[in-house]
Coordinates of C-alpha atoms and ligand atoms in Angstrom, one line a residue:
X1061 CA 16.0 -10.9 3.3
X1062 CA 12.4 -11.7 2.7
X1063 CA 9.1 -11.0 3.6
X1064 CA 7.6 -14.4 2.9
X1065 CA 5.9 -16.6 5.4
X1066 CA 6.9 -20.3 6.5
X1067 CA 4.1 -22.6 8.0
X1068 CA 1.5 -19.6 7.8
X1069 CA 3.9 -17.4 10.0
X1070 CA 4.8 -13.6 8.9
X1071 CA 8.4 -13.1 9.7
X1072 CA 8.8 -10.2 7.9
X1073 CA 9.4 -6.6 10.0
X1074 CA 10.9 -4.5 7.6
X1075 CA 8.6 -2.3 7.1
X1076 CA 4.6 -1.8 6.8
X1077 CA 4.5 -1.9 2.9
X1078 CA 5.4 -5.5 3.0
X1079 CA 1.9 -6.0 4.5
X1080 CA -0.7 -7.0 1.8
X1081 CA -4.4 -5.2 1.3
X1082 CA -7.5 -5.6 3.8
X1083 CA -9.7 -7.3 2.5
X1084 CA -12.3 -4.3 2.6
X1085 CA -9.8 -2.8 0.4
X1086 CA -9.6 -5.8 -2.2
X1087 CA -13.3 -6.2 -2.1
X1088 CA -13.5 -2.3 -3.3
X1089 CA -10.9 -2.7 -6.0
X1090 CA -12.8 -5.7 -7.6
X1091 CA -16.0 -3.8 -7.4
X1092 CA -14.1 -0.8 -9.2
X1093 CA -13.3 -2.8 -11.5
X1094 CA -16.8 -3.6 -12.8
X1095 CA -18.3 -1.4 -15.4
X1096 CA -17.7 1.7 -16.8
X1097 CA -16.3 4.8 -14.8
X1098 CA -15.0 8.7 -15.7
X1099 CA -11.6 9.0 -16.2
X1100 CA -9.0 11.5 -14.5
X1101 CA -10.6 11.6 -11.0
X1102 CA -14.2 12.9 -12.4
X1103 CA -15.7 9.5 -11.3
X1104 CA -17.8 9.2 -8.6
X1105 CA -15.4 7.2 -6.0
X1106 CA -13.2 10.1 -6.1
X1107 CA -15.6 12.5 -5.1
X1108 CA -16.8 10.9 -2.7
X1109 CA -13.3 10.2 -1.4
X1110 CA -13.0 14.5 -1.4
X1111 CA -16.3 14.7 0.3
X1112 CA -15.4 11.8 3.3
X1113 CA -11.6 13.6 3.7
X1114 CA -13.4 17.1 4.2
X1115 CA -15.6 15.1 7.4
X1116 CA -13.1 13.0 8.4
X1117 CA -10.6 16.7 8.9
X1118 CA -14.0 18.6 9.5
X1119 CA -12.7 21.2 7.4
X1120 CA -12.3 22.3 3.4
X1121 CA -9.8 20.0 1.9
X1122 CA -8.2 19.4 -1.8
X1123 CA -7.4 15.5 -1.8
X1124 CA -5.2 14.6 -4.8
X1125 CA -4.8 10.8 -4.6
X1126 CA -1.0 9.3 -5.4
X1127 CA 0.7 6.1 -6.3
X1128 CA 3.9 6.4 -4.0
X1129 CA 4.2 8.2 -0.8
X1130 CA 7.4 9.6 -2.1
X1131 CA 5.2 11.3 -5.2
X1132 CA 3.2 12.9 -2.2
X1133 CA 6.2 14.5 -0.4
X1134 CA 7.8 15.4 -3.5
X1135 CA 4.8 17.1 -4.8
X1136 CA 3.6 18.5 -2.3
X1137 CA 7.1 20.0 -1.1
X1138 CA 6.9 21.6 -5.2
X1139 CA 4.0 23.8 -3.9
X1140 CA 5.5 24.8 -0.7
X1141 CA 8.8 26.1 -1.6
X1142 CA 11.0 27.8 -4.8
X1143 CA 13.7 26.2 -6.4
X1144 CA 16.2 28.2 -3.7
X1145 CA 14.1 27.5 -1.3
X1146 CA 15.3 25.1 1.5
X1147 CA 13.0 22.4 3.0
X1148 CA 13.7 21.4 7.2
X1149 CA 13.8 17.9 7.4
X1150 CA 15.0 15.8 10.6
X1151 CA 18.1 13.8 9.6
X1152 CA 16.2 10.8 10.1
X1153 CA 13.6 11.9 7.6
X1154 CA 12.4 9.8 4.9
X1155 CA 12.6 12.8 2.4
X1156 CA 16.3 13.1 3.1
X1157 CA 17.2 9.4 3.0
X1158 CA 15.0 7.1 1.3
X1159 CA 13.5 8.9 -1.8
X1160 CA 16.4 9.1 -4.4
X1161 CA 16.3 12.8 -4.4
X1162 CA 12.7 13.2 -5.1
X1163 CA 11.6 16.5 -3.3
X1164 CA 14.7 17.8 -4.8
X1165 CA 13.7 16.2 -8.2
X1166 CA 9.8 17.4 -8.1
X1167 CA 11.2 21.3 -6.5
X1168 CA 13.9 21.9 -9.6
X1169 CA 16.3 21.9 -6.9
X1170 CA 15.7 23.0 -3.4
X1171 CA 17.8 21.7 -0.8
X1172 CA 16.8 19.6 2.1
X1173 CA 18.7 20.5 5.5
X1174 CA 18.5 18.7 8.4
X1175 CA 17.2 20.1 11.7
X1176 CA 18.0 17.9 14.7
X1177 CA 16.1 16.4 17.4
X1178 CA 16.2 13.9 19.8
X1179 CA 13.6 10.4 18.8
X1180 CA 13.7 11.7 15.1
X1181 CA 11.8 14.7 16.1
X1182 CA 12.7 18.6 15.2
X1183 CA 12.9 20.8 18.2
X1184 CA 12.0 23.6 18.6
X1185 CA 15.1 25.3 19.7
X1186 CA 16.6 24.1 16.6
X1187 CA 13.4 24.9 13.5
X1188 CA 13.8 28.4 15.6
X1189 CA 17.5 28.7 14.1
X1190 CA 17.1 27.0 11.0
X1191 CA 13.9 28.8 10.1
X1192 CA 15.8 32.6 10.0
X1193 CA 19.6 30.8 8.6
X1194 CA 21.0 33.2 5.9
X1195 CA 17.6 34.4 5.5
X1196 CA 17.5 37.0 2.5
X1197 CA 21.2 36.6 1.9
X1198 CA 21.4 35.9 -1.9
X1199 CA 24.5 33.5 -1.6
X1200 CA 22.0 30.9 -0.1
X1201 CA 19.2 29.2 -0.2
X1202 CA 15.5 30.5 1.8
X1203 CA 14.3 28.4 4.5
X1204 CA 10.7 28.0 2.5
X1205 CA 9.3 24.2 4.6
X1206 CA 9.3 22.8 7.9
X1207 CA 8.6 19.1 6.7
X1208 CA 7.5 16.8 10.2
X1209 CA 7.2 12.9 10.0
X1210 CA 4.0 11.6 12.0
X1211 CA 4.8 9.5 12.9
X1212 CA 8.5 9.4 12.9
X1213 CA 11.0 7.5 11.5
X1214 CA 12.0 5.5 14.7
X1215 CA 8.5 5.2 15.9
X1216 CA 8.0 8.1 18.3
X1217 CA 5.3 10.6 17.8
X1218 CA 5.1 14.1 17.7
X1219 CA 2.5 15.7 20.4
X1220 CA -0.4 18.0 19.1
X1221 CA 1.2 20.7 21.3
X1222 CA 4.5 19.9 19.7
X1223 CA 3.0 20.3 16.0
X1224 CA 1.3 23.2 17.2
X1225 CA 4.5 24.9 18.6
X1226 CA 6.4 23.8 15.5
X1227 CA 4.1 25.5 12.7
X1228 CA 4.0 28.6 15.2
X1229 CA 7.8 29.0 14.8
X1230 CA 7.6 28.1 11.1
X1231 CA 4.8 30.1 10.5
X1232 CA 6.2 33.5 12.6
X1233 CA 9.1 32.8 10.0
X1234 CA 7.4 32.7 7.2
X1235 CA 7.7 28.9 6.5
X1236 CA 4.9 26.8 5.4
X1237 CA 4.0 23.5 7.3
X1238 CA 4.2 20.1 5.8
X1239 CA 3.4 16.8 6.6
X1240 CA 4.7 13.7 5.8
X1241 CA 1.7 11.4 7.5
X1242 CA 2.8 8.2 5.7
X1243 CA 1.8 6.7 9.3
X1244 CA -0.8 9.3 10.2
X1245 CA -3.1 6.9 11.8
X1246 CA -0.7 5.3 13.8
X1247 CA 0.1 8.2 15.1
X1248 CA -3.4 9.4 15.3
X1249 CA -4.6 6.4 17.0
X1250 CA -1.3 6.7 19.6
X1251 CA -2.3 9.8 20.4
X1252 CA -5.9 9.8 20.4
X1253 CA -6.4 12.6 18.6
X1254 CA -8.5 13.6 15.5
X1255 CA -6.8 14.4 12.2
X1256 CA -8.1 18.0 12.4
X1257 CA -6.2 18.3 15.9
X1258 CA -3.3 16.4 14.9
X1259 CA -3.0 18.5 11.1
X1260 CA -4.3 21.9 10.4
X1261 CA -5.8 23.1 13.4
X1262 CA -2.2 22.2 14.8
X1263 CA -0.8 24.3 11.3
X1264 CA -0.3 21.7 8.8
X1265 CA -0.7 23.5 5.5
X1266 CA -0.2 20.4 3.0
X1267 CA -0.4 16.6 4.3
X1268 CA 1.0 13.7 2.5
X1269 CA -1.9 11.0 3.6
X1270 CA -0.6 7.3 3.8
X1271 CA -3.0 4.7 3.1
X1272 CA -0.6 1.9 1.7
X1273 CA 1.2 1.3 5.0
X1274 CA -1.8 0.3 6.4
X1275 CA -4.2 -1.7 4.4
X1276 CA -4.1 -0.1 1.1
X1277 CA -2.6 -1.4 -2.2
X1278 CA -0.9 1.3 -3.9
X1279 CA -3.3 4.4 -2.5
X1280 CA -1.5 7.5 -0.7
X1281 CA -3.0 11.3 -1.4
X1282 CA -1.7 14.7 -1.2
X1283 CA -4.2 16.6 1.4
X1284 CA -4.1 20.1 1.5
X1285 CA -6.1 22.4 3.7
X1286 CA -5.1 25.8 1.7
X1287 CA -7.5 26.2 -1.1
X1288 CA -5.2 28.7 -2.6
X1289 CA -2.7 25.9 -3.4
X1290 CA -5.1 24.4 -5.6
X1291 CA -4.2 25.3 -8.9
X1292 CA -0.7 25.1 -8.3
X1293 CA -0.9 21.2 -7.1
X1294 CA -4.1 20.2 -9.7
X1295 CA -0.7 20.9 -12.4
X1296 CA 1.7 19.5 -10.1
X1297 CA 0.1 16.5 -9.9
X1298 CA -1.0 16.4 -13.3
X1299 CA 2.7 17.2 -14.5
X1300 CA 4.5 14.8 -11.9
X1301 CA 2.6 12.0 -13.6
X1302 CA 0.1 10.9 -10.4
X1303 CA -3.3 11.9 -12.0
X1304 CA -4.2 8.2 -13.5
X1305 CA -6.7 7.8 -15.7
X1306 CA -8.1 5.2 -13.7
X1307 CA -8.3 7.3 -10.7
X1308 CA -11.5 5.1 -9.3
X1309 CA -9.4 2.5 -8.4
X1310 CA -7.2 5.0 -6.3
X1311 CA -9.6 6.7 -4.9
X1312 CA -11.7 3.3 -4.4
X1313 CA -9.1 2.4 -2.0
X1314 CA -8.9 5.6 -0.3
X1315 CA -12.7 5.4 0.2
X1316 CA -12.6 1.8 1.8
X1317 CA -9.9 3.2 3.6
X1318 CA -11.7 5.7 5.4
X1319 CA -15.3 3.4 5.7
X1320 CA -16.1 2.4 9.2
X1321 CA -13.1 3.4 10.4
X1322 CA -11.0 1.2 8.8
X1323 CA -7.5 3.0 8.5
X1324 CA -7.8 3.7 12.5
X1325 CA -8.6 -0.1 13.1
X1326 CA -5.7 -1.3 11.3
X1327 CA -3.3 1.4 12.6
X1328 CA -5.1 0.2 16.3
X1329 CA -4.0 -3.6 15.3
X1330 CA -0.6 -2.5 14.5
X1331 CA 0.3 -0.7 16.8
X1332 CA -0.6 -2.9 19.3
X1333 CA 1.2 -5.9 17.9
X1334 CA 4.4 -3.3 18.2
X1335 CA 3.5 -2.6 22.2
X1336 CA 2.9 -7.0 22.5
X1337 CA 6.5 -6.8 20.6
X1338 CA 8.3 -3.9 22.9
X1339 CA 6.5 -5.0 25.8
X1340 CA 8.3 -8.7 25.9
X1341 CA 11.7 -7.6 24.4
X1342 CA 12.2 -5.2 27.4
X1343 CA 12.4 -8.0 29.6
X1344 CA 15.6 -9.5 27.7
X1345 CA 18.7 -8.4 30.0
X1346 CA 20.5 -8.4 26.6
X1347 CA 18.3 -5.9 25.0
X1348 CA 18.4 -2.4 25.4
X1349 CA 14.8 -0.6 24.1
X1350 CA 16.0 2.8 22.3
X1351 CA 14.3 6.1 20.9
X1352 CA 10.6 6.9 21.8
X1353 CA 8.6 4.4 20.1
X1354 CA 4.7 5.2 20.4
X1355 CA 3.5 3.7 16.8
X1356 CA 3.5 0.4 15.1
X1357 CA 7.7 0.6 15.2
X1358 CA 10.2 -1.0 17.6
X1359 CA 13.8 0.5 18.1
X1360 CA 16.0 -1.4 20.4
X1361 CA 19.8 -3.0 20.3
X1362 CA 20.5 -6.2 19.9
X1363 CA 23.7 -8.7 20.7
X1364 CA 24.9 -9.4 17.0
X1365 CA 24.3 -13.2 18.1
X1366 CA 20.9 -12.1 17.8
X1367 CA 20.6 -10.6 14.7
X1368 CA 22.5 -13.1 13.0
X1369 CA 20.0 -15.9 14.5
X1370 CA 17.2 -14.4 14.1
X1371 CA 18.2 -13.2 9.9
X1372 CA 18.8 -16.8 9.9
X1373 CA 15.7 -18.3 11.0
X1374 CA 14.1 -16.1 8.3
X1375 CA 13.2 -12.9 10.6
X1376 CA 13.6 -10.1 8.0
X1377 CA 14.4 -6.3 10.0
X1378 CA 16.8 -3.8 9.7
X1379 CA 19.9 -4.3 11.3
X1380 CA 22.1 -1.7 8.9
X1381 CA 20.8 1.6 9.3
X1382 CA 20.8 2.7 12.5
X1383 CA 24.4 1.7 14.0
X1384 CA 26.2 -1.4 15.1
X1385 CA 23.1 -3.5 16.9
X1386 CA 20.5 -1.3 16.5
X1387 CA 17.6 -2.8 14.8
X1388 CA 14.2 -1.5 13.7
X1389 CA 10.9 -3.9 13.7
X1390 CA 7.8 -2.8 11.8
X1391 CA 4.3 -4.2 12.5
X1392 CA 1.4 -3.9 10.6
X1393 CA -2.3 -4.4 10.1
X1394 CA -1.3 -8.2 9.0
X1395 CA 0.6 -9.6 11.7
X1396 CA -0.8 -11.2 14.1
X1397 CA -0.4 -11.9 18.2
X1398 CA 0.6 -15.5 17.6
X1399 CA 3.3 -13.8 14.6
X1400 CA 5.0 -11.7 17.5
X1401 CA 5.0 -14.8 19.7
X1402 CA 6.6 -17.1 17.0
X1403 CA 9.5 -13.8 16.8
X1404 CA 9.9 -13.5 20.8
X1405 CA 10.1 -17.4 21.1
X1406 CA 13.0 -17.3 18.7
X1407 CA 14.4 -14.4 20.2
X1408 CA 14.2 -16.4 23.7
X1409 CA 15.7 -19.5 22.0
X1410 CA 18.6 -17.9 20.8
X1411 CA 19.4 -15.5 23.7
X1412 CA 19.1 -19.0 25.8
Ligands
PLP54 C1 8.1 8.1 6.7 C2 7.8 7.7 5.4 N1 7.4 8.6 4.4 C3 7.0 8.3 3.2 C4 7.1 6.9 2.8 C5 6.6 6.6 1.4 O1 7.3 5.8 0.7 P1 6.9 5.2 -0.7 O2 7.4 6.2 -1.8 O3 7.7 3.9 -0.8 O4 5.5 5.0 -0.8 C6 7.6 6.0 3.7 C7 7.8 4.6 3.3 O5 8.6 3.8 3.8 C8 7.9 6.4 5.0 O6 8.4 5.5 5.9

């Protein structure tokens, strides 16, 4: 499958990364790329970037910026828990599916277990059990991390309330909080809540921030709102190989990111091309809409007629992951409402 356009038109729905930069974005990086500039993250973009994160979540905040979202989680995870250690995840989670092992790679070991939930989300019921499993037996591992998606895999969104009850029961069983916000603003934006309510005034202790889903190149950041974590994640990140040299250009992105609003703009656009998407394929008999999707994601079933049609015509979306017929559509900052339209007149066309 491929991501490419024909005649001007993006077909591509696999995911949010396919997208390419805003423009704000690229016009940073070329001006980053002028000049001179102190290496290592002691330049000026990045502190500003430290400065603009601590108004954005009106609160204290240590902003290492990353290459991959996956270095994020994995580092950040590190901080949170031992080497026996366990980190909750929700089956669905990208940590446990679609990062090669990373968290266990960057923790020397600790063991992801999955804590189930209807729409990808934990529940409560469930983090209540996990939280105390086995809990000071030597023979296995200590539930150390309650990791959360926001938002989740399949598109639904965790409520502030939720969060908030979440980190209560982690917290009360002495469990630290993270989370994986590769999609914050879409979530954020869904929601309309602020990133302090939505992070660590709901408990978050450590945030993997996205940025490249959503208009950045190759910009993510750990965010962490526990200054005594500092030390331990400056050599983390140091160590897991994410403190570049040429950290302006990071953090020039970050800082783009965060002007005017940006990052809640595109996650605004994105979203709502995902609601124009939902909205139409509902009213196909043949399609059955699935999960809870609140962000820039669509989850339904399609006929396998469908699929196969709409693969063929150059639609690229994942068809394999889910079950027989489920399918997952991700929109993004770049596509736009005649995009969708060109998608749901094939999607007419075929179904006939
Ligand atoms: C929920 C979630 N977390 C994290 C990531 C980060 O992935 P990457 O390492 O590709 O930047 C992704 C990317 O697909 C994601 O969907």
């Amino acid at each position: 499958m491929s991501e490419g356009t024909a005649a001007g038109v993006v077909r591509g729905y696999l995911s949010d990364n396919a997208a390419g930069a805003s423009p704000e974005i690229a016009a940073a990086m070329t001006e980053a790329a002028v000049g001179l500039a102190s290496p290592c993250g002691s330049d000026d973009v990045s502190k500003r970037v430290g400065a603009r994160m601590a108004e954005v979540f009106e609160h204290p905040v240590d902003v290492f910026p990353v290459g991959t979202g996956s270095a994020a989680n994995g580092i950040a995870l590190a901080t949170l828990t031992p080497p026996w250690g366990s980190i909750l995840s929700h089956p669905d989670g990208h940590i446990a599916n679609d990062e090669a092992g990373t968290p266990e790679f960057f923790t020397h070991g600790a063991k992801i277990t999955l804590v189930d939930g209807p729409n990808s989300k934990i529940t409560p019921e469930a983090l209540r059990a996990a939280a105390v499993y086995r809990r000071g037996n030597l023979h296995s591992v200590q539930p150390s991390v309650a990791s959360l998606t926001q938002a989740a895999e399949t598109g639904s969104v965790y409520t502030v309330a939720e969060i908030h009850e979440l980190s209560e029961i982690a917290h009360e069983a002495g469990l630290r909080v993270h989370m994986d916000g590769a999609r914050l603003a879409n979530a954020l934006v869904a929601l309309e809540a602020t990133p302090a309510e939505m992070t660590w005034q709901a408990g978050v202790d450590v945030l993997s921030f996205g940025a490249t889903k959503n208009g950045a190149m190759t910009a993510d950041a750990i965010v962490s709102f526990d200054p005594s974590l500092r030390t331990e994640l400056s050599y983390r990140h140091k160590r897991g190989g994410q403190l570049t040299s040429k950290m302006w250009f990071q953090s020039a992105q970050l800082d783009a990111y965060l002007t005017d609003d940006l990052w809640l703009r595109n996650a605004r656009h994105a979203n709502g091309m995902a609601e124009r998407l939902r909205a139409r394929l509902a009213l196909h008999p043949e399609i059955e809409m699935l999960g809870d999707p609140r962000a820039n994601i669509v989850f339904c079933s399609f006929p396998p007629m469908l699929i196969d049609g709409l693969h063929g015509r150059g639609f690229a979306f994942h068809a394999d992951r889910w079950g027989p017929g489920v399918v997952h559509l991700v929109t993004s900052f770049a596509h736009q409402p005649e995009d969708i339209d060109v998608l749901l007149a094939a999607v007419a066309d075929i179904l006939g």
